[in-house]
Coordinates of C-alpha atoms in Angstrom, one line a residue:
Chain A
M23 CA 9.3 12.6 27.4
L24 CA 5.6 12.6 26.3
E25 CA 3.3 15.3 27.4
I26 CA -0.4 15.1 26.5
S27 CA -2.4 18.2 27.6
D28 CA -6.1 18.8 27.6
L29 CA -6.6 16.4 24.7
R30 CA -9.9 16.1 23.0
V31 CA -10.2 13.6 20.1
G32 CA -12.8 11.5 18.5
Y33 CA -14.2 10.1 15.3
G34 CA -16.2 12.5 13.0
R35 CA -18.6 14.4 15.2
T36 CA -18.3 12.0 18.2
T37 CA -15.8 13.1 20.7
V38 CA -14.4 10.1 22.6
V39 CA -11.6 11.6 24.7
H40 CA -12.6 14.7 26.6
G41 CA -9.7 16.8 27.8
V42 CA -7.2 14.2 29.1
D43 CA -3.7 15.0 30.5
V44 CA -1.1 12.3 30.5
K45 CA 2.6 12.7 31.3
V46 CA 5.3 10.1 30.8
G47 CA 8.8 10.9 32.1
T48 CA 12.1 9.6 30.8
G49 CA 12.5 5.9 31.6
E50 CA 9.1 5.7 33.3
I51 CA 6.4 3.1 32.7
V52 CA 3.0 4.8 32.8
A53 CA -0.2 2.7 32.6
V54 CA -3.6 3.8 31.3
M55 CA -6.3 1.5 32.4
G56 CA -10.0 1.4 31.9
H57 CA -12.9 -0.6 30.5
N58 CA -13.7 -1.4 26.9
G59 CA -14.7 1.8 25.2
A60 CA -13.2 4.1 27.8
G61 CA -11.1 5.8 25.1
K62 CA -7.7 4.1 25.8
T63 CA -7.0 3.1 22.2
T64 CA -8.3 6.4 20.9
L65 CA -5.9 8.2 23.2
L66 CA -2.9 6.2 22.0
R67 CA -3.9 6.6 18.3
A68 CA -4.0 10.3 18.8
A69 CA -0.6 10.3 20.5
V70 CA 0.8 8.4 17.5
G71 CA -0.9 10.8 15.0
L72 CA -3.3 8.3 13.5
L73 CA -6.3 10.4 14.6
P74 CA -6.6 14.1 14.2
V75 CA -6.7 16.1 17.4
E76 CA -9.7 18.3 18.1
T77 CA -8.1 20.4 20.7
G78 CA -5.1 20.1 23.1
T79 CA -1.4 19.5 22.5
I80 CA 1.0 16.6 22.3
R81 CA 4.6 17.2 23.0
L82 CA 7.3 14.7 22.3
G83 CA 10.7 15.3 23.9
G84 CA 9.7 19.0 24.2
E85 CA 8.7 19.4 20.6
D86 CA 5.1 20.1 19.7
V87 CA 4.0 17.3 17.4
T88 CA 0.2 17.8 17.7
R89 CA -0.1 18.2 13.9
A90 CA 2.9 16.1 12.8
K91 CA 2.3 13.0 10.7
P92 CA 2.9 9.6 12.4
H93 CA 6.2 8.9 10.5
R94 CA 7.6 12.2 11.7
R95 CA 6.9 11.3 15.3
V96 CA 8.5 7.9 14.7
R97 CA 11.6 9.5 13.6
L98 CA 11.6 11.7 16.7
G99 CA 11.8 8.5 18.8
L100 CA 8.2 7.3 19.2
A101 CA 7.3 3.7 18.6
Y102 CA 3.9 2.2 18.6
V103 CA 2.7 -1.4 19.1
P104 CA -1.0 -1.4 18.2
Q105 CA -3.7 -3.6 19.5
G106 CA -4.3 -7.0 18.0
Q107 CA -0.7 -8.1 17.2
Q108 CA -0.7 -6.3 13.9
S109 CA 1.9 -7.0 11.3
F110 CA 2.3 -6.9 7.5
G111 CA 0.9 -10.3 6.9
Q112 CA 2.1 -10.7 3.3
L113 CA 5.6 -9.7 4.2
T114 CA 8.1 -12.2 5.7
T115 CA 9.2 -11.7 9.3
R116 CA 12.5 -10.5 8.0
E117 CA 10.9 -8.0 5.7
N118 CA 8.7 -6.7 8.5
L119 CA 11.8 -5.8 10.4
Q120 CA 13.9 -4.8 7.5
L121 CA 11.2 -2.4 6.4
V122 CA 11.7 -0.3 9.5
A123 CA 15.5 -0.8 9.5
D124 CA 15.7 0.7 6.0
T125 CA 14.6 4.1 7.3
F126 CA 17.5 4.2 9.9
G127 CA 20.4 2.9 7.9
A128 CA 23.3 1.2 9.7
A129 CA 21.8 2.0 13.1
G130 CA 18.6 0.4 12.0
T131 CA 20.4 -2.8 11.0
A132 CA 22.2 -2.9 14.3
R133 CA 19.0 -2.4 16.2
M134 CA 17.3 -5.1 14.1
N135 CA 19.9 -7.6 15.4
E136 CA 19.5 -6.4 18.9
A137 CA 15.7 -6.9 18.7
L138 CA 16.2 -10.4 17.4
D139 CA 18.4 -11.1 20.4
L140 CA 15.7 -10.0 22.6
F141 CA 13.2 -12.3 20.9
P142 CA 15.3 -15.3 19.7
A143 CA 12.2 -17.2 18.8
L144 CA 11.8 -14.9 15.8
K145 CA 15.2 -16.0 14.4
S146 CA 14.0 -19.3 13.1
L147 CA 10.9 -17.6 11.5
L148 CA 12.6 -15.0 9.4
T149 CA 11.6 -16.4 6.1
R150 CA 8.0 -17.2 7.1
R151 CA 5.2 -14.8 6.1
A152 CA 4.1 -12.8 9.2
G153 CA 0.5 -13.7 8.5
L154 CA 1.3 -17.3 9.3
L155 CA 2.8 -16.7 12.7
S156 CA 0.9 -17.4 15.9
G157 CA -0.5 -14.5 17.9
G158 CA 2.3 -14.5 20.4
Q159 CA 5.0 -14.6 17.7
R160 CA 3.3 -11.8 15.9
Q161 CA 3.2 -9.7 19.1
Q162 CA 7.0 -10.3 19.6
L163 CA 7.5 -9.3 16.0
A164 CA 5.4 -6.1 16.5
I165 CA 7.6 -5.2 19.6
A166 CA 10.8 -6.1 17.7
R167 CA 9.6 -3.8 14.8
A168 CA 9.0 -1.0 17.3
L169 CA 12.4 -1.4 18.8
I170 CA 14.2 -0.9 15.5
V171 CA 13.0 2.7 15.6
G172 CA 15.4 3.2 18.5
P173 CA 12.6 4.5 20.5
K174 CA 12.8 7.0 23.4
I175 CA 9.2 6.1 24.2
M176 CA 7.1 3.1 23.3
L177 CA 3.3 3.1 23.2
L178 CA 1.8 -0.4 23.7
D179 CA -1.9 -1.1 23.3
E180 CA -2.9 -4.2 25.3
P181 CA 0.3 -6.1 24.5
T182 CA -0.7 -9.3 26.2
E183 CA -4.3 -9.5 25.1
G184 CA -5.2 -12.8 23.5
I185 CA -1.8 -14.3 23.8
Q186 CA -0.9 -17.7 25.1
P187 CA 0.1 -17.5 28.8
S188 CA 3.6 -18.9 28.2
V189 CA 4.5 -16.0 25.9
V190 CA 2.8 -13.3 28.1
G191 CA 5.6 -13.6 30.7
E192 CA 8.3 -13.2 28.0
I193 CA 6.6 -10.1 26.7
E194 CA 6.2 -8.5 30.1
D195 CA 9.8 -9.2 31.0
A196 CA 10.9 -7.5 27.8
I197 CA 8.9 -4.4 28.6
V198 CA 10.4 -4.2 32.1
Q199 CA 13.9 -4.8 30.7
L200 CA 13.5 -2.0 28.1
A201 CA 12.2 0.5 30.6
G202 CA 15.2 -0.4 32.8
S203 CA 17.4 0.6 30.0
G204 CA 16.0 4.2 29.9
M205 CA 13.2 3.9 27.5
S206 CA 9.8 5.4 28.5
V207 CA 6.7 3.2 28.2
L208 CA 3.1 4.2 27.9
L209 CA 1.1 1.0 28.5
V210 CA -2.6 0.6 27.9
E211 CA -4.2 -2.3 29.7
Q212 CA -7.6 -3.6 30.6
H213 CA -6.2 -6.0 33.1
I214 CA -4.8 -4.5 36.2
G215 CA -2.2 -7.1 37.3
F216 CA 1.1 -6.6 35.4
A217 CA 0.4 -3.0 34.4
L218 CA -0.1 -1.7 37.9
D219 CA 2.9 -3.7 39.3
A220 CA 5.3 -2.4 36.7
C221 CA 4.2 1.2 36.3
A222 CA 5.4 4.3 38.1
R223 CA 2.1 6.0 37.7
Y224 CA -1.3 5.0 36.5
Y225 CA -4.4 6.7 35.1
V226 CA -7.8 5.2 35.0
L227 CA -10.0 6.4 32.0
E228 CA -13.7 6.4 32.3
S229 CA -15.9 7.6 29.4
G230 CA -13.0 9.5 28.0
R231 CA -12.0 11.3 31.2
V232 CA -9.3 10.5 33.8
S233 CA -11.3 9.4 36.8
T234 CA -8.4 8.4 39.0
Q235 CA -4.7 8.6 39.0
G236 CA -1.9 7.7 41.3
A237 CA 1.4 6.0 41.9
G238 CA 1.9 2.4 40.7
G239 CA 2.6 -0.7 42.7
A240 CA 0.5 -3.5 43.9
A241 CA -0.4 -1.6 47.1
N242 CA -2.9 0.6 45.1
E243 CA -4.7 -2.3 43.5
S244 CA -7.8 -1.8 45.7
D245 CA -8.0 1.9 44.7
V246 CA -7.8 1.0 41.0
R247 CA -10.3 -1.8 41.4
S248 CA -12.8 0.5 43.0
A249 CA -12.2 3.2 40.5
M250 CA -12.9 0.7 37.7
A251 CA -15.9 -0.5 39.8
L252 CA -14.8 -4.1 39.6
Chain B
M18 CA -4.5 -24.2 -37.7
D19 CA -2.2 -21.3 -38.7
A20 CA -5.1 -18.9 -38.4
L21 CA -6.0 -20.2 -34.9
F22 CA -2.4 -20.0 -33.9
S23 CA -1.9 -16.4 -35.0
Q24 CA -5.2 -15.5 -33.4
L25 CA -4.0 -17.0 -30.1
F26 CA -0.8 -15.1 -30.4
A27 CA -2.7 -11.9 -31.0
G28 CA -4.5 -12.7 -27.8
V29 CA -1.3 -13.1 -25.9
S30 CA 0.0 -9.9 -27.2
L31 CA -3.3 -8.1 -26.4
G32 CA -2.8 -9.6 -22.9
S33 CA 0.6 -8.1 -22.6
V34 CA -0.6 -4.6 -23.5
L35 CA -3.5 -5.1 -21.0
L36 CA -1.1 -6.2 -18.4
L37 CA 1.0 -3.1 -18.7
V38 CA -2.1 -0.9 -18.4
A39 CA -3.8 -2.9 -15.7
L40 CA -0.7 -3.2 -13.4
G41 CA -0.8 0.5 -12.7
L42 CA -4.5 0.4 -12.0
A43 CA -4.2 -2.6 -9.7
L44 CA -1.4 -0.9 -7.8
T45 CA -3.1 2.4 -7.3
F46 CA -6.5 0.9 -6.5
G47 CA -5.0 -1.5 -4.0
Q48 CA -2.9 1.1 -2.3
M49 CA -5.0 4.2 -2.3
G50 CA -8.6 3.0 -3.1
V51 CA -8.5 5.3 -6.1
I52 CA -10.3 4.4 -9.4
N53 CA -8.4 6.2 -12.1
M54 CA -10.4 6.6 -15.3
A55 CA -7.7 8.8 -16.7
H56 CA -5.2 6.0 -16.7
G57 CA -6.0 5.2 -20.3
E58 CA -5.0 8.8 -21.2
F59 CA -1.6 8.2 -19.7
M60 CA -1.3 5.4 -22.3
M61 CA -2.4 7.9 -25.0
A62 CA 0.3 10.3 -23.7
G63 CA 2.8 7.5 -24.2
A64 CA 1.6 6.8 -27.7
Y65 CA 1.8 10.5 -28.7
T66 CA 5.3 10.7 -27.1
A67 CA 6.3 8.0 -29.7
F68 CA 4.8 10.1 -32.4
V69 CA 6.6 13.3 -31.3
V70 CA 9.9 11.6 -30.9
Q71 CA 9.6 10.2 -34.4
H72 CA 9.2 13.7 -35.7
V73 CA 12.4 14.7 -34.1
V74 CA 14.4 11.5 -34.7
S75 CA 13.6 10.2 -38.1
N76 CA 15.3 6.8 -37.6
A77 CA 12.4 4.6 -36.6
G78 CA 14.5 2.2 -34.6
L79 CA 16.3 4.8 -32.7
S80 CA 13.2 6.8 -32.1
L81 CA 11.4 3.7 -30.6
L82 CA 14.3 3.2 -28.2
I83 CA 14.1 6.8 -27.1
A84 CA 10.3 6.8 -27.0
L85 CA 10.1 4.0 -24.5
P86 CA 11.8 5.7 -21.5
L87 CA 10.3 9.1 -22.6
G88 CA 6.8 7.5 -22.8
F89 CA 7.3 6.1 -19.3
L90 CA 8.3 9.5 -18.1
A91 CA 5.3 11.2 -19.8
G92 CA 2.8 8.8 -18.4
G93 CA 4.5 8.9 -15.0
L94 CA 4.6 12.7 -14.7
L95 CA 1.0 13.1 -15.7
G96 CA 0.1 10.5 -13.0
L97 CA 2.2 12.3 -10.5
L98 CA 0.5 15.6 -11.3
L99 CA -3.0 14.1 -11.0
E100 CA -2.1 12.5 -7.7
A101 CA -0.5 15.6 -6.2
T102 CA -3.3 18.0 -7.3
L103 CA -6.5 16.0 -7.0
L104 CA -6.4 12.4 -5.9
R105 CA -4.3 13.2 -2.8
R106 CA -7.5 14.6 -1.3
M107 CA -9.7 11.6 -2.2
H108 CA -8.1 8.5 -0.8
S109 CA -10.6 5.6 -0.3
R110 CA -13.4 7.5 -1.9
P111 CA -13.6 5.3 -5.1
L112 CA -16.8 6.9 -6.5
D113 CA -15.6 10.4 -6.2
T114 CA -12.3 9.5 -7.8
L115 CA -14.2 7.8 -10.6
L116 CA -16.1 11.0 -11.5
V117 CA -13.1 13.3 -11.1
T118 CA -10.7 11.2 -13.1
F119 CA -13.3 10.7 -15.8
G120 CA -13.5 14.4 -16.1
V121 CA -9.7 14.6 -16.2
A122 CA -9.7 11.9 -19.0
L123 CA -12.0 14.1 -21.1
V124 CA -9.8 17.1 -20.6
L125 CA -6.7 15.2 -21.6
Q126 CA -8.4 13.8 -24.7
Q127 CA -9.4 17.3 -25.8
L128 CA -5.9 18.5 -25.1
A129 CA -4.6 15.9 -27.4
R130 CA -7.1 16.9 -30.1
D131 CA -6.1 20.5 -29.8
I132 CA -2.4 19.7 -30.0
F133 CA -2.3 16.9 -32.6
G134 CA -5.7 17.3 -34.3
A135 CA -8.6 15.0 -34.3
P136 CA -7.6 12.5 -37.0
N137 CA -5.4 9.5 -36.0
V138 CA -1.7 9.7 -36.7
D139 CA 0.8 6.9 -37.5
V140 CA 4.1 5.9 -36.0
R141 CA 6.4 3.9 -38.3
A142 CA 7.7 0.6 -36.9
P143 CA 11.4 0.2 -37.4
A144 CA 12.5 -2.1 -40.3
W145 CA 13.7 -4.8 -37.8
L146 CA 10.2 -5.1 -36.5
Q147 CA 8.4 -5.4 -39.8
G148 CA 7.2 -8.7 -41.2
A149 CA 6.8 -12.0 -39.4
V150 CA 9.1 -14.0 -37.3
L151 CA 10.9 -16.6 -39.5
D152 CA 8.4 -18.8 -41.3
T153 CA 5.5 -18.3 -38.9
T154 CA 2.5 -15.9 -39.0
I155 CA 3.6 -14.1 -35.8
P156 CA 4.3 -10.4 -36.5
K157 CA 7.6 -9.2 -35.1
T158 CA 5.9 -6.2 -33.5
R159 CA 3.6 -8.3 -31.4
L160 CA 6.5 -10.5 -30.3
F161 CA 8.4 -7.3 -29.4
I162 CA 5.5 -6.1 -27.3
L163 CA 5.2 -9.4 -25.5
V164 CA 8.9 -9.3 -24.6
L165 CA 8.6 -5.6 -23.6
A166 CA 5.7 -6.4 -21.2
V167 CA 7.5 -9.4 -19.7
V168 CA 10.7 -7.4 -19.1
A169 CA 8.8 -4.4 -17.6
V170 CA 6.7 -6.5 -15.3
S171 CA 9.6 -8.6 -14.2
L172 CA 11.6 -5.5 -13.4
L173 CA 8.6 -4.1 -11.4
A174 CA 8.1 -7.4 -9.6
L175 CA 11.8 -7.6 -8.7
A176 CA 11.8 -4.0 -7.5
L177 CA 8.8 -4.6 -5.3
K178 CA 10.3 -7.8 -3.9
L179 CA 13.8 -6.8 -3.3
T180 CA 14.3 -3.0 -2.8
P181 CA 13.5 -0.9 0.3
L182 CA 11.2 1.1 -1.9
G183 CA 9.3 -2.1 -2.8
R184 CA 9.0 -3.1 0.8
R185 CA 7.6 0.3 1.7
I186 CA 5.0 0.1 -1.1
R187 CA 3.9 -3.4 -0.2
A188 CA 3.6 -2.4 3.5
T189 CA 1.5 0.6 2.6
V190 CA -0.8 -1.5 0.4
Q191 CA -1.4 -3.9 3.3
N192 CA -1.8 -1.6 6.2
R193 CA -1.5 2.1 5.7
D194 CA -1.8 3.1 9.4
L195 CA 0.7 0.5 10.5
A196 CA 3.1 1.6 7.8
E197 CA 2.9 5.3 8.9
A198 CA 3.3 4.2 12.5
S199 CA 6.4 2.2 11.5
G200 CA 8.1 5.4 10.2
I201 CA 7.2 5.1 6.5
S202 CA 6.0 8.2 4.7
T203 CA 3.0 6.8 3.0
T204 CA 2.5 10.1 1.1
S205 CA 5.8 9.6 -0.8
A206 CA 5.1 5.9 -1.2
D207 CA 1.8 6.8 -2.8
R208 CA 3.4 9.3 -5.2
I209 CA 6.1 6.8 -6.3
T210 CA 3.4 4.1 -6.8
F211 CA 1.4 6.4 -8.9
F212 CA 4.4 7.4 -10.9
L213 CA 5.4 3.8 -11.6
G214 CA 1.9 2.7 -12.5
S215 CA 1.2 5.6 -14.8
G216 CA 4.7 5.2 -16.4
L217 CA 3.8 1.6 -17.3
A218 CA 0.7 2.8 -19.0
G219 CA 3.0 5.2 -20.9
I220 CA 5.1 2.3 -22.1
A221 CA 2.0 0.5 -23.1
G222 CA 1.1 3.5 -25.2
V223 CA 4.5 3.5 -27.0
A224 CA 4.0 -0.3 -27.6
L225 CA 0.5 0.3 -29.1
S226 CA 1.8 2.9 -31.5
L227 CA 3.6 0.0 -33.2
L228 CA 0.4 -1.9 -33.8
G229 CA -1.8 0.7 -35.5
S230 CA -2.6 4.4 -35.8
I231 CA -3.1 6.4 -32.6
G232 CA -5.7 9.0 -31.7
P233 CA -7.1 11.0 -28.7
T234 CA -9.5 8.2 -27.7
L235 CA -6.8 5.4 -27.7
G236 CA -7.0 5.1 -23.9
T237 CA -10.8 4.7 -23.9
N238 CA -10.6 1.6 -25.9
Y239 CA -8.4 -0.1 -23.3
I240 CA -9.5 1.3 -19.9
V241 CA -12.5 -1.0 -19.5
D242 CA -10.6 -4.1 -20.4
A243 CA -7.8 -3.0 -18.0
F244 CA -10.4 -2.7 -15.2
L245 CA -11.7 -6.2 -16.1
V246 CA -8.1 -7.5 -15.6
V247 CA -7.9 -5.8 -12.2
V248 CA -11.3 -7.2 -11.0
V249 CA -10.6 -10.7 -12.3
G250 CA -7.0 -10.7 -11.0
G251 CA -7.7 -9.5 -7.5
I252 CA -6.6 -6.3 -5.8
G253 CA -3.1 -5.4 -4.9
Q254 CA -1.2 -8.4 -6.2
L255 CA 0.9 -8.6 -9.4
K256 CA 0.4 -12.3 -9.8
G257 CA -3.3 -12.1 -10.2
A258 CA -3.0 -9.3 -12.8
V259 CA -0.5 -11.3 -14.8
I260 CA -2.7 -14.4 -15.0
A261 CA -5.9 -12.4 -15.6
A262 CA -4.4 -10.2 -18.4
F263 CA -3.1 -13.2 -20.4
S264 CA -6.3 -15.2 -19.8
L265 CA -8.5 -12.4 -20.9
G266 CA -6.4 -11.7 -24.0
V267 CA -6.4 -15.4 -25.0
V268 CA -10.1 -16.0 -24.2
Q269 CA -11.1 -13.0 -26.2
A270 CA -9.0 -14.0 -29.1
T271 CA -10.4 -17.6 -29.0
F272 CA -14.0 -16.3 -29.0
E273 CA -13.2 -13.9 -31.8
Y274 CA -11.8 -16.8 -33.9
S275 CA -15.0 -18.8 -33.5
T276 CA -17.5 -15.9 -33.6
T277 CA -17.4 -12.2 -34.4
A278 CA -15.6 -9.4 -32.5
S279 CA -18.7 -8.1 -30.8
L280 CA -20.1 -11.5 -29.9
A281 CA -16.7 -12.4 -28.5
K282 CA -16.9 -9.3 -26.2
V283 CA -20.3 -10.3 -25.0
L284 CA -19.2 -13.9 -24.3
L285 CA -16.1 -12.6 -22.5
L286 CA -18.2 -10.4 -20.2
V287 CA -20.7 -13.2 -19.5
A288 CA -17.7 -15.4 -18.6
I289 CA -16.3 -12.8 -16.2
I290 CA -19.7 -12.2 -14.5
A291 CA -20.0 -16.0 -14.0
F292 CA -16.5 -16.1 -12.7
L293 CA -17.1 -13.3 -10.2
Q294 CA -20.1 -15.2 -8.9
V295 CA -17.8 -18.0 -7.9
R296 CA -14.8 -15.9 -6.8
P297 CA -15.9 -12.3 -6.0
Q298 CA -12.4 -11.6 -4.6
G299 CA -10.7 -12.3 -7.9
L300 CA -8.1 -14.9 -8.7
V301 CA -5.5 -14.0 -6.1
A302 CA -6.7 -12.7 -2.7
L303 CA -4.8 -11.7 0.3
R304 CA -5.0 -14.6 2.7
T305 CA -3.4 -14.8 6.2
R306 CA -4.1 -16.0 9.7
S307 CA -4.9 -12.5 10.8
L308 CA -6.7 -9.9 8.9
A309 CA -3.6 -7.6 9.0

């Protein structure tokens, strides 16, 4: 579904990701783990198209999108949930969702209702400004917004970071449920627990390079922990 | 009393012209980080559009009604051209855009001089706009401009609030990357914003042609005041620009009533500097639980 080959990317003259290969198959959950500053977010932003690629290629569903603008990739079925529960704070919850649904016509409206069924807590907050929601609510909104794209693959950057524990479970369940329905997931996490349990494959990034990779599942936790030198 | 009242009303009507000009600036600065010094020249283009239309259609009333949409189009298309050729490459580089657009402003002024000549020209106001309203000292033209500004700004506000296009523009203003990653083409959102903002300046130009003669430097007289409105009002919000434009207009008119025109300007600038010490972010600032 998503194939990142020999990707080098950075900011200005500083290269942060040095030749990384990551593959996500259809319906697969793939986790990218690593410490702060290992290049996880940079990798995701490049995959979305928010950072220009120095060298390497990014293919989405077989199509080369290395130079495509983010909104083009979104229309090809890529959805992105950035770090930090980002939303359009001045827009209401409904506007945040409607905004994306606008692009996809009737299908968008249908998916907007489905997304609200997945996160029913948002239904009572539709007229509230997104900037006034709690962190957990905003993260649910961010995932709901991403779902309206009708994604074939969703890229999530630390989706449970800084969120109250009671909501973390709901978000994790939603991710597993979505992958079960055939959507691919590329999950970036600093914490090993859920990501490793849920994923089919994992990569550990260290200083912008893949230091270890392997199959997911709790059995490999000690490998990952030693790779991350915890 | 009458004199004060008519002076105040002149202030309100100055405010409504400033509002039309400043809205475009507030939108484009908020969305793209572009300081557009050529914005005043879009207004001049609107004013000359009124002049040209009057040459073709001699009925002053009819020509005004034709000039309003054409002025919008003239300003808007010039803006679109500027965005697509130069500013596109200079997002979030305010100082570079300041210099480049200042150059563009000079070029446009010279262009106007070459086409229409250096001396000012006049546009006749239609008969139904001549004289004062009933028994008051309010000139009908000024009332017309006020109504025009209110209608134009209300339409813009409604469009921003209720239409898909408006949602896209507001989303782009708030978080460009997130908007792109949500499937919005921010490039086309930028173009449309620039077109609308510059078009409003064009309408302001048509309106100004009712108040006095117009010349190549018409825009220069208003651009600084329009920027003051943007700074006082706060970035990226209509509400702030509306309050700031009318306040500035009225405050200036009040100072002018009690002192002279130049002293009034000095007092106004001092007042603004003092205000910005207290509220550097302007009247209306984006405020949310998160930064985004």
